[in-house]
């Protein structure tokens, strides 16, 4: 069963705070798909997750690296922060080894729409968009594996 809902994000601090709230809910094998236009707040949400998992410095955007891995002791759970913006074809993602990273860690994927039909069906989908009042709204879609975990309480 898939559930959906929305969460208001009045500012960047709220976006990062939501990422911090998401972090303790994560388990190895999870994919969080972050949808939104340039500047929507995808990286801010990912930075909140990484900070809550123990990353001491601010996480850089993985736009140029494409995959930025983090591993213990730097963070409490292995995480790959992925930015697929520069991919032209979903087949290019196969070369990134994302399934291997997922075996014992978590994927935070920006621009997941670049994967086309290859996006993991059990991914938590988070879409950030302007709300018309200067803030943003997060629309979430949580498949069955997330049912008891999302949204944060």
Coordinates of C-alpha atoms in Angstrom, one line a residue:
X1 CA 0.0 0.0 0.0
X2 CA 1.3 3.5 -0.9
X3 CA 0.4 6.5 1.2
X4 CA 0.9 10.2 0.2
X5 CA 0.8 13.5 2.0
X6 CA 2.3 17.0 2.3
X7 CA 4.5 18.8 4.8
X8 CA 4.9 22.6 4.8
X9 CA 8.5 23.8 4.6
X10 CA 8.4 27.6 5.4
X11 CA 12.2 28.1 5.0
X12 CA 15.6 26.4 4.5
X13 CA 15.9 25.6 8.2
X14 CA 12.6 23.7 8.1
X15 CA 13.9 21.7 5.1
X16 CA 17.1 20.8 6.9
X17 CA 15.1 20.0 10.1
X18 CA 13.0 17.5 8.1
X19 CA 16.2 15.9 6.9
X20 CA 17.3 15.6 10.5
X21 CA 14.0 14.0 11.4
X22 CA 14.3 11.5 8.5
X23 CA 17.8 10.3 9.5
X24 CA 16.9 8.1 12.5
X25 CA 14.2 6.4 10.3
X26 CA 16.7 5.2 7.8
X27 CA 17.8 1.5 7.4
X28 CA 20.4 -0.1 5.2
X29 CA 18.8 -0.8 1.8
X30 CA 16.6 2.4 1.8
X31 CA 16.4 4.8 -1.1
X32 CA 15.2 8.3 -0.6
X33 CA 14.3 9.9 -4.0
X34 CA 14.5 13.7 -3.9
X35 CA 12.5 15.5 -6.6
X36 CA 12.5 19.2 -7.3
X37 CA 13.7 22.0 -9.5
X38 CA 17.2 23.6 -9.2
X39 CA 17.3 25.4 -5.8
X40 CA 14.2 23.6 -4.4
X41 CA 16.0 22.4 -1.3
X42 CA 17.0 18.8 -2.2
X43 CA 20.6 19.3 -1.0
X44 CA 19.5 21.1 2.1
X45 CA 17.3 18.1 3.1
X46 CA 20.2 15.7 2.4
X47 CA 22.5 17.9 4.5
X48 CA 20.1 17.6 7.4
X49 CA 20.1 13.8 7.0
X50 CA 23.9 13.6 6.9
X51 CA 24.3 16.0 9.8
X52 CA 22.0 14.0 12.0
X53 CA 23.9 10.8 11.0
X54 CA 27.1 12.5 12.4
X55 CA 28.7 14.3 9.5
X56 CA 30.8 17.1 11.1
X57 CA 31.2 19.3 8.1
X58 CA 28.6 20.6 5.7
X59 CA 28.1 18.1 2.9
X60 CA 29.0 19.4 -0.5
X61 CA 26.5 19.1 -3.4
X62 CA 27.4 15.9 -5.4
X63 CA 26.6 17.6 -8.7
X64 CA 30.1 17.2 -10.1
X65 CA 31.1 14.0 -8.3
X66 CA 27.7 12.5 -9.1
X67 CA 28.1 10.0 -6.1
X68 CA 29.4 11.3 -2.8
X69 CA 29.8 8.3 -0.4
X70 CA 30.0 8.6 3.4
X71 CA 30.9 5.7 5.7
X72 CA 31.4 5.1 9.4
X73 CA 33.0 6.5 11.5
X74 CA 32.2 9.7 9.5
X75 CA 28.5 8.9 9.7
X76 CA 26.7 6.2 11.7
X77 CA 25.2 4.5 8.6
X78 CA 26.8 4.3 5.2
X79 CA 25.1 6.8 2.9
X80 CA 25.7 7.7 -0.8
X81 CA 24.5 11.1 -1.7
X82 CA 23.8 10.9 -5.4
X83 CA 23.0 13.7 -7.9
X84 CA 21.9 12.4 -11.3
X85 CA 21.4 15.8 -12.9
X86 CA 24.2 15.4 -15.4
X87 CA 23.0 12.0 -16.6
X88 CA 21.6 12.0 -20.1
X89 CA 20.4 8.4 -20.2
X90 CA 19.1 6.0 -17.5
X91 CA 21.6 3.4 -18.6
X92 CA 24.5 5.6 -17.5
X93 CA 23.4 5.1 -13.9
X94 CA 24.3 1.4 -14.1
X95 CA 28.0 2.4 -14.2
X96 CA 27.7 4.1 -10.8
X97 CA 27.3 0.9 -8.8
X98 CA 24.3 2.2 -6.9
X99 CA 22.9 -1.3 -6.2
X100 CA 26.2 -2.2 -4.5
X101 CA 26.2 0.9 -2.4
X102 CA 22.6 0.0 -1.4
X103 CA 23.5 -3.4 0.0
X104 CA 24.7 -2.0 3.4
X105 CA 23.8 1.6 3.1
X106 CA 21.3 4.2 2.1
X107 CA 20.9 6.2 -1.1
X108 CA 19.8 9.9 -1.1
X109 CA 19.1 10.5 -4.8
X110 CA 18.7 13.9 -6.3
X111 CA 17.1 14.1 -9.8
X112 CA 15.8 10.5 -9.5
X113 CA 13.6 11.1 -12.6
X114 CA 16.8 10.7 -14.6
X115 CA 16.6 6.9 -13.8
X116 CA 13.3 6.6 -15.7
X117 CA 11.7 3.2 -14.9
X118 CA 14.8 2.1 -13.1
X119 CA 14.0 4.0 -10.0
X120 CA 13.6 1.6 -7.1
X121 CA 9.9 0.9 -6.5
X122 CA 10.2 0.9 -2.7
X123 CA 11.9 4.3 -2.6
X124 CA 10.5 7.0 -0.4
X125 CA 9.6 9.8 -2.8
X126 CA 10.0 13.4 -1.6
X127 CA 9.1 16.2 -4.0
X128 CA 9.8 19.8 -3.0
X129 CA 8.1 22.7 -4.8
X130 CA 7.2 26.3 -4.1
X131 CA 4.0 26.8 -2.1
X132 CA 3.1 30.3 -3.5
X133 CA 3.9 32.2 -0.3
X134 CA 7.6 32.2 -0.5
X135 CA 8.1 28.9 1.2
X136 CA 8.0 25.3 -0.1
X137 CA 5.8 22.3 0.3
X138 CA 7.1 18.7 0.4
X139 CA 4.8 16.1 -1.2
X140 CA 5.7 12.6 -0.1
X141 CA 4.8 9.2 -1.4
X142 CA 5.6 6.3 1.0
X143 CA 5.5 2.7 -0.2
X144 CA 4.8 -0.2 2.1
X145 CA 8.3 -0.6 3.6
X146 CA 8.0 3.0 4.9
X147 CA 4.4 2.6 6.2
X148 CA 5.4 2.5 9.9
X149 CA 8.3 4.9 9.6
X150 CA 7.1 7.9 7.5
X151 CA 6.2 10.6 8.1
X152 CA 8.3 11.4 11.2
X153 CA 6.2 11.7 14.3

